[in-house]
mmCIF file of C-alpha atoms in Angstrom:
data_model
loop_
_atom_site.group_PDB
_atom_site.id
_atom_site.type_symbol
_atom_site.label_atom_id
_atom_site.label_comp_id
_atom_site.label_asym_id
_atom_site.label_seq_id
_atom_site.Cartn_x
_atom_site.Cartn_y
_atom_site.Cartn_z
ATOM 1 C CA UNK A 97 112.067 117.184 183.999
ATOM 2 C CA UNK A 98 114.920 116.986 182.040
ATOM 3 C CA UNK A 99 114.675 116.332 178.215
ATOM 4 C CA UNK A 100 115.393 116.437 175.039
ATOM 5 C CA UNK A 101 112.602 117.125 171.860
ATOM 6 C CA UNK A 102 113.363 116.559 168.473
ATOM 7 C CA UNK A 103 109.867 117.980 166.315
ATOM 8 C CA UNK A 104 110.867 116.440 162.906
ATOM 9 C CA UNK A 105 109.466 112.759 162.970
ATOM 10 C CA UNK A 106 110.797 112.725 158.885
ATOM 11 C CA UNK A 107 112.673 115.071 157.034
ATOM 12 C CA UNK A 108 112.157 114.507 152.851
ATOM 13 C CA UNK A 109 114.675 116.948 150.590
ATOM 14 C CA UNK A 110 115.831 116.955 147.435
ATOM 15 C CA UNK A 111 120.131 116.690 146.731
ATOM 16 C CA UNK A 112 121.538 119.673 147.247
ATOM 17 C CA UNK A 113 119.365 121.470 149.356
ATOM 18 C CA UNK A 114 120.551 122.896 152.909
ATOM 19 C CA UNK A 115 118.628 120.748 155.865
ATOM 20 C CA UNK A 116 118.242 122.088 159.127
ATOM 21 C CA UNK A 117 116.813 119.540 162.169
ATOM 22 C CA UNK A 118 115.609 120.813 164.928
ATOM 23 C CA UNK A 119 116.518 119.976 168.501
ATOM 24 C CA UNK A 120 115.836 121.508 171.807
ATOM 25 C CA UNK A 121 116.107 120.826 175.887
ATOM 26 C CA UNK A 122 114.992 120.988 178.791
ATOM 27 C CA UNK A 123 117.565 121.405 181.857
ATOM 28 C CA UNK A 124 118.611 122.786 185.053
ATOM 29 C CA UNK A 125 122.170 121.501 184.317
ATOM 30 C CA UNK A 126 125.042 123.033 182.705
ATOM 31 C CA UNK A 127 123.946 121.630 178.973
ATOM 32 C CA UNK A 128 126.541 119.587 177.135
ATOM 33 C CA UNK A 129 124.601 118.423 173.667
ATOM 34 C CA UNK A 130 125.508 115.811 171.356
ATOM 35 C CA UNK A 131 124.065 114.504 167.655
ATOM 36 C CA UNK A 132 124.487 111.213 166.325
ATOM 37 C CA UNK A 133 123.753 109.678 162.829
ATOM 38 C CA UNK A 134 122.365 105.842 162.351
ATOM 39 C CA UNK A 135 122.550 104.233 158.802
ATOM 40 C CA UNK A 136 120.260 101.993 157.985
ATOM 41 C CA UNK A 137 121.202 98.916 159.830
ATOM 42 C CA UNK A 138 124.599 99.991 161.444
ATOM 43 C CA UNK A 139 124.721 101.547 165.012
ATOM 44 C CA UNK A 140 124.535 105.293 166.208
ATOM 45 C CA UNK A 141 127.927 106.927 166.104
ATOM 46 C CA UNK A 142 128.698 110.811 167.547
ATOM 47 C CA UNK A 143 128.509 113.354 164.315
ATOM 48 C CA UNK A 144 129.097 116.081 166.791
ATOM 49 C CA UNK A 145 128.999 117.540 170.211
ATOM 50 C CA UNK A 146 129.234 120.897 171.737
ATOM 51 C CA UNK A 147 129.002 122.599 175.134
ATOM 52 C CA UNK A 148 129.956 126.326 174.581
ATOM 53 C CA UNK A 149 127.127 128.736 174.082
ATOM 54 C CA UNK A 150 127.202 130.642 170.427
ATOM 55 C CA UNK A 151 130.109 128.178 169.230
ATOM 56 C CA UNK A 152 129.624 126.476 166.231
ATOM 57 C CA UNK A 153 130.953 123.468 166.263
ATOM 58 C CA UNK A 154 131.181 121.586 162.144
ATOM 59 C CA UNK A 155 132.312 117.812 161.332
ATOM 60 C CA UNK A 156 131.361 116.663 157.809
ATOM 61 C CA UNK A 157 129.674 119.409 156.716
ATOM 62 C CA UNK A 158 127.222 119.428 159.290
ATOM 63 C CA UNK A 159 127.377 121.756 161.586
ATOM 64 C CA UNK A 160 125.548 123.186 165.158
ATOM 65 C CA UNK A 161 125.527 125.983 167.588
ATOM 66 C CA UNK A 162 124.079 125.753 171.190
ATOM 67 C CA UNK A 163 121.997 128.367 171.937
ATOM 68 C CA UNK A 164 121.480 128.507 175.744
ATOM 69 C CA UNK A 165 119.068 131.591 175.554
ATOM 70 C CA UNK A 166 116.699 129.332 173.670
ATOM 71 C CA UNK A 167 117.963 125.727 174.695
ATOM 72 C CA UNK A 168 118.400 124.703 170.955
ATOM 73 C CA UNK A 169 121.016 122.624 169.415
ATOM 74 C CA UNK A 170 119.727 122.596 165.755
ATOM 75 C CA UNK A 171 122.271 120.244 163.096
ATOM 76 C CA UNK A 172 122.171 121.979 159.673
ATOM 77 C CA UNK A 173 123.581 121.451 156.617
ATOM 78 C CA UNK A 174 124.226 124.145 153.935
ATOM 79 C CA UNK A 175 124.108 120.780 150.626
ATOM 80 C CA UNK A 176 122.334 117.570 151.891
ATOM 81 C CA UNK A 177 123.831 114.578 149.734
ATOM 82 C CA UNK A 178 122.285 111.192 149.313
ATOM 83 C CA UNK A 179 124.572 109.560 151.587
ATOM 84 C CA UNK A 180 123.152 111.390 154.315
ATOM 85 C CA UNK A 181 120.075 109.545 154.251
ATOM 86 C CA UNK A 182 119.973 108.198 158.156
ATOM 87 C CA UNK A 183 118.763 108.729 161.470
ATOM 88 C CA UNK A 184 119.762 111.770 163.450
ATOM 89 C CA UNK A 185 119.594 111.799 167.153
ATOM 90 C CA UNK A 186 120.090 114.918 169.314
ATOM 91 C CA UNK A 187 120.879 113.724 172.932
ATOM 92 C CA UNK A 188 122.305 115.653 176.167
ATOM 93 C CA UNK A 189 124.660 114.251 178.520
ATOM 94 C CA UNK A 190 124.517 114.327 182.869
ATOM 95 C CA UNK A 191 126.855 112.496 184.602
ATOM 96 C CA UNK A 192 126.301 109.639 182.422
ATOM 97 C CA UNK A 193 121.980 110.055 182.460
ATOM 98 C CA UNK A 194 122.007 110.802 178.389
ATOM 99 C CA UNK A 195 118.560 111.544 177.450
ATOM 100 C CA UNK A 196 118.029 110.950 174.060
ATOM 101 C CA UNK A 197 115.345 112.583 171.257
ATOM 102 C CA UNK A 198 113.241 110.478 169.238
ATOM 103 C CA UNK A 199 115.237 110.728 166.185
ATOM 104 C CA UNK A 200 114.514 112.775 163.032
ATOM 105 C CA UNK A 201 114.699 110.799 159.515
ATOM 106 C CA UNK A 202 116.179 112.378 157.015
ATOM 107 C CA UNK A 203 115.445 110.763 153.546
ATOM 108 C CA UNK A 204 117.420 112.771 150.935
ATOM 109 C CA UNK A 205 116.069 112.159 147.325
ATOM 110 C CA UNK A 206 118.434 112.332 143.759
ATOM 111 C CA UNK B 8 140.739 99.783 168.295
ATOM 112 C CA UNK B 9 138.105 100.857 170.714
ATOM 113 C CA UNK B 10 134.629 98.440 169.976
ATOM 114 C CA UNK B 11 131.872 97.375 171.900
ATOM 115 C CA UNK B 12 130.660 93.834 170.491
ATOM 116 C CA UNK B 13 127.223 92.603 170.995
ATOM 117 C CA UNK B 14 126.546 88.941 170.549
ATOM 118 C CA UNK B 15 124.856 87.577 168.997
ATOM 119 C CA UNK B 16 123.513 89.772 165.868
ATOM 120 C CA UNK B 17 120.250 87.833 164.976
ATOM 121 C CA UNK B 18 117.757 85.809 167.624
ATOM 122 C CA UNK B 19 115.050 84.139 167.171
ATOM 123 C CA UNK B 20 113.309 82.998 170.603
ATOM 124 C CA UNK B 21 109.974 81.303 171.284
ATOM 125 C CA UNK B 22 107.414 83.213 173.665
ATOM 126 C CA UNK B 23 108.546 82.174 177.923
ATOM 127 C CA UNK B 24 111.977 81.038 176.792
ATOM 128 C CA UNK B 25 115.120 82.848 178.578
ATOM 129 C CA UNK B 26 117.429 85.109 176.548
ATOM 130 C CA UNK B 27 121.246 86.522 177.197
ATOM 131 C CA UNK B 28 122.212 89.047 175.247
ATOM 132 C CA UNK B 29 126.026 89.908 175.646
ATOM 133 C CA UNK B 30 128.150 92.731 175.100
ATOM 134 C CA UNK B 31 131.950 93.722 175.924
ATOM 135 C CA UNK B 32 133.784 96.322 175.395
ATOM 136 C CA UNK B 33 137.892 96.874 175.034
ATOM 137 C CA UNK B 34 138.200 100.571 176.078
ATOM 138 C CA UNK B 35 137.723 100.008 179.972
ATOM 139 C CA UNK B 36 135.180 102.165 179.771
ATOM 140 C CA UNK B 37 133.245 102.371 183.620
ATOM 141 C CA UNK B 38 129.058 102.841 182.172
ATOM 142 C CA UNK B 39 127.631 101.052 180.337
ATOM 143 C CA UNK B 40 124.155 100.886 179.008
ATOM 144 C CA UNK B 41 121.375 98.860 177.017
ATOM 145 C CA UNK B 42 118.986 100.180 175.235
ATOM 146 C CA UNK B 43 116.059 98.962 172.839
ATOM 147 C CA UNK B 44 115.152 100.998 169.381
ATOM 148 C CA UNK B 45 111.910 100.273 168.179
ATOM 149 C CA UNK B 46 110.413 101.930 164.694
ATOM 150 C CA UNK B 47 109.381 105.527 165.913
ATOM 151 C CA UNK B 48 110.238 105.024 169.631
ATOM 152 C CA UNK B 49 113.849 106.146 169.094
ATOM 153 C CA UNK B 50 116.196 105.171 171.924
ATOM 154 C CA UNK B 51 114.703 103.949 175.152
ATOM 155 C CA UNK B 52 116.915 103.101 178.307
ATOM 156 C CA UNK B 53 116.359 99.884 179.849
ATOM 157 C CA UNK B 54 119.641 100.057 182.283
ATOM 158 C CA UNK B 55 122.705 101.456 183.248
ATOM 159 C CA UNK B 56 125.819 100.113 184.870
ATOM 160 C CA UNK B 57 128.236 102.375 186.446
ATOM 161 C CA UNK B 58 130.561 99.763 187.429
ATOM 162 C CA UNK B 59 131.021 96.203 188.472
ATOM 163 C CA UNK B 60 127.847 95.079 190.224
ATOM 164 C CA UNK B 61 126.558 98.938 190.178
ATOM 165 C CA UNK B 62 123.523 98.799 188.506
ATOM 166 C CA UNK B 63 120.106 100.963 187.869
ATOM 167 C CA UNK B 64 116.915 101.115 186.004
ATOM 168 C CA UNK B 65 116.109 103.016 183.029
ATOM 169 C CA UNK B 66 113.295 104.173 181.585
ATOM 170 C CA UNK B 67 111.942 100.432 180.531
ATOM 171 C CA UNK B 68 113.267 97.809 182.892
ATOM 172 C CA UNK B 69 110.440 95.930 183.277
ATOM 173 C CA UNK B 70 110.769 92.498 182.091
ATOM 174 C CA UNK B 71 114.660 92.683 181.540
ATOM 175 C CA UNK B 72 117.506 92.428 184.223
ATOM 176 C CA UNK B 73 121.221 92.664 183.730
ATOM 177 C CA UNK B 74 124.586 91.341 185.336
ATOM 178 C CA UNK B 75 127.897 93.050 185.560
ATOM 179 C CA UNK B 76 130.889 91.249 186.661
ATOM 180 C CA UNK B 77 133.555 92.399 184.934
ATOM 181 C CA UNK B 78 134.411 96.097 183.475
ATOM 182 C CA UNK B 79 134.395 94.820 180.151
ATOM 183 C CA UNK B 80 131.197 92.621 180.177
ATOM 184 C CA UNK B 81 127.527 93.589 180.488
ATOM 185 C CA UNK B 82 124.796 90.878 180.207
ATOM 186 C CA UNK B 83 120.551 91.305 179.567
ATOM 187 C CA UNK B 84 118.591 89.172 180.684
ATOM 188 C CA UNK B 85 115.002 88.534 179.257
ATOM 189 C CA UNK B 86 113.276 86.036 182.064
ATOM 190 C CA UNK B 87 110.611 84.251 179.709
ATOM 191 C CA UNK B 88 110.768 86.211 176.798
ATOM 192 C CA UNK B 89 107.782 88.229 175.519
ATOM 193 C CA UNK B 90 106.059 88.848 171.620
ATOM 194 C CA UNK B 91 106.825 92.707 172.734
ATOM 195 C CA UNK B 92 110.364 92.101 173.481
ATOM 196 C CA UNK B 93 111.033 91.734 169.885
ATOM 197 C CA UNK B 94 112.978 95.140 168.884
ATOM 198 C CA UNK B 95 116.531 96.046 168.233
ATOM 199 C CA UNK B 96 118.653 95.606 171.469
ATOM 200 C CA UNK B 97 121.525 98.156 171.678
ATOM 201 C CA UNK B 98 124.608 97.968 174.226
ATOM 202 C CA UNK B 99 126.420 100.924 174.666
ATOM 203 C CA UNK B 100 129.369 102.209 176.844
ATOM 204 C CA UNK B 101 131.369 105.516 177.846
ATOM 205 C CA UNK B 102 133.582 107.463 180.359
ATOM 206 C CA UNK B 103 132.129 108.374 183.019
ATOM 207 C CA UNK B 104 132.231 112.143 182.274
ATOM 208 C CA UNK B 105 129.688 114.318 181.408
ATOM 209 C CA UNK B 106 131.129 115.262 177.609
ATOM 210 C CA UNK B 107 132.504 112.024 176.690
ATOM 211 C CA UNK B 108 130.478 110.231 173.843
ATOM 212 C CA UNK B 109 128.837 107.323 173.641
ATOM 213 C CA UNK B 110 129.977 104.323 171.584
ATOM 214 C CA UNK B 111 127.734 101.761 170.669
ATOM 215 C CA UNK B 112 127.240 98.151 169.335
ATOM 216 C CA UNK B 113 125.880 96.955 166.482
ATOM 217 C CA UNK B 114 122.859 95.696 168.002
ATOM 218 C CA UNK B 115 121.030 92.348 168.371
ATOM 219 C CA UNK B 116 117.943 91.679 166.348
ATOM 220 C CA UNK B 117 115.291 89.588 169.019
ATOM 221 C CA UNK B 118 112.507 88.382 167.238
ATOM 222 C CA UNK B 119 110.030 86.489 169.780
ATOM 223 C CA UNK B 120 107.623 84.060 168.432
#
């Protein structure tokens, strides 16, 4: 069925250091893949989104390309600082059914 | 300034008493959605509403129904609350269009005693 899979449960790094979280899907539908970021104790809001294979697509300093060959969407960062600290959801969009990964943690350390 | 509002924020309900949660939004947005976040679980879907009355399960309903009357409004429902309702209750709402994003609420905190 269709889904999305996030493998990172937690994601510990130092300042400075580039990040990359993984996500990947599962669908028989024309992809169009989304991440969103949760601080701690505020709601989810869209960091970016992206439906054109090999495009990378880039809002502060993150950045993403969708791969359809190998149904990734991985969110990378080339300098993780520590207000990144948060909860990073990758989540794919049809006709309004968004399935949603389990979230990866990212816990960036001075 | 396009919001979805979730009232209230923090709940504290004893175990078989009835809960509303309420949300609106101010973008007319047609779907809308609530979900419940629970440490490790990530996001799971309790229901959508595509419109006014238009309603369907997610992934969790059980336990939890919803009302839609208005656009702008979208009410859940916990019928004789349960210890394992207590979580993080999320309403959310977009376009109806396959690469629109979602905006959320804030949340409401349910703690069930």
């Amino acid at each position: 069925g269709d889904s999305v899979t996030q493998t990172e449960g937690l994601v510990t790094l130092t300042k400075g250091l580039p990040v990359m979280l993984n996500c990947t899907y599962q669908t028989t539908y024309s992809p169009f893949l989304f991440w969103y970021v949760q601080h701690l104790n505020e709601a989810p809001k869209l960091l970016l989104k992206s439906s054109t294979d090999n495009k990378r697509t880039e809002h502060q300093g993150f950045y993403a390309t969708l791969h359809k060959s190998s149904s990734s969407f991985h969110l990378q960062k080339s300098s993780v600082q520590l207000s990144d600290s948060a909860l990073y959801f990758c989540a794919w969009n049809n006709n309004n059914r968004i399935f949603f990964g389990d979230g990866t943690q990212l816990v960036v350390k001075p | 300034d396009m919001k979805v509002t979730q009232m209230p924020r923090y709940l504290i309900k004893r175990m078989g008493e009835n809960v509303l949660l309420e949300c609106g939004q101010d973008m007319s947005h047609e779907t809308m959605y609530w979900y419940r976040q629970d440490p490790g679980l990530g996001l799971q879907l309790i229901y959508i509403s595509y419109d006014v009355d238009s309603n369907s399960e997610g992934d969790i309903p059980k336990g939890y129904r919803v009302s839609r009357k208005k656009r702008e409004h979208f009410s859940l429902i916990l019928d004789s609350a349960k210890t394992n309702q207590t979580s993080v209750y999320f309403c959310a709402s977009s376009l109806s269009e396959q690469h629109t994003e979602v905006f959320f609420g804030k949340g409401t905190r349910l703690t069930v005693v």
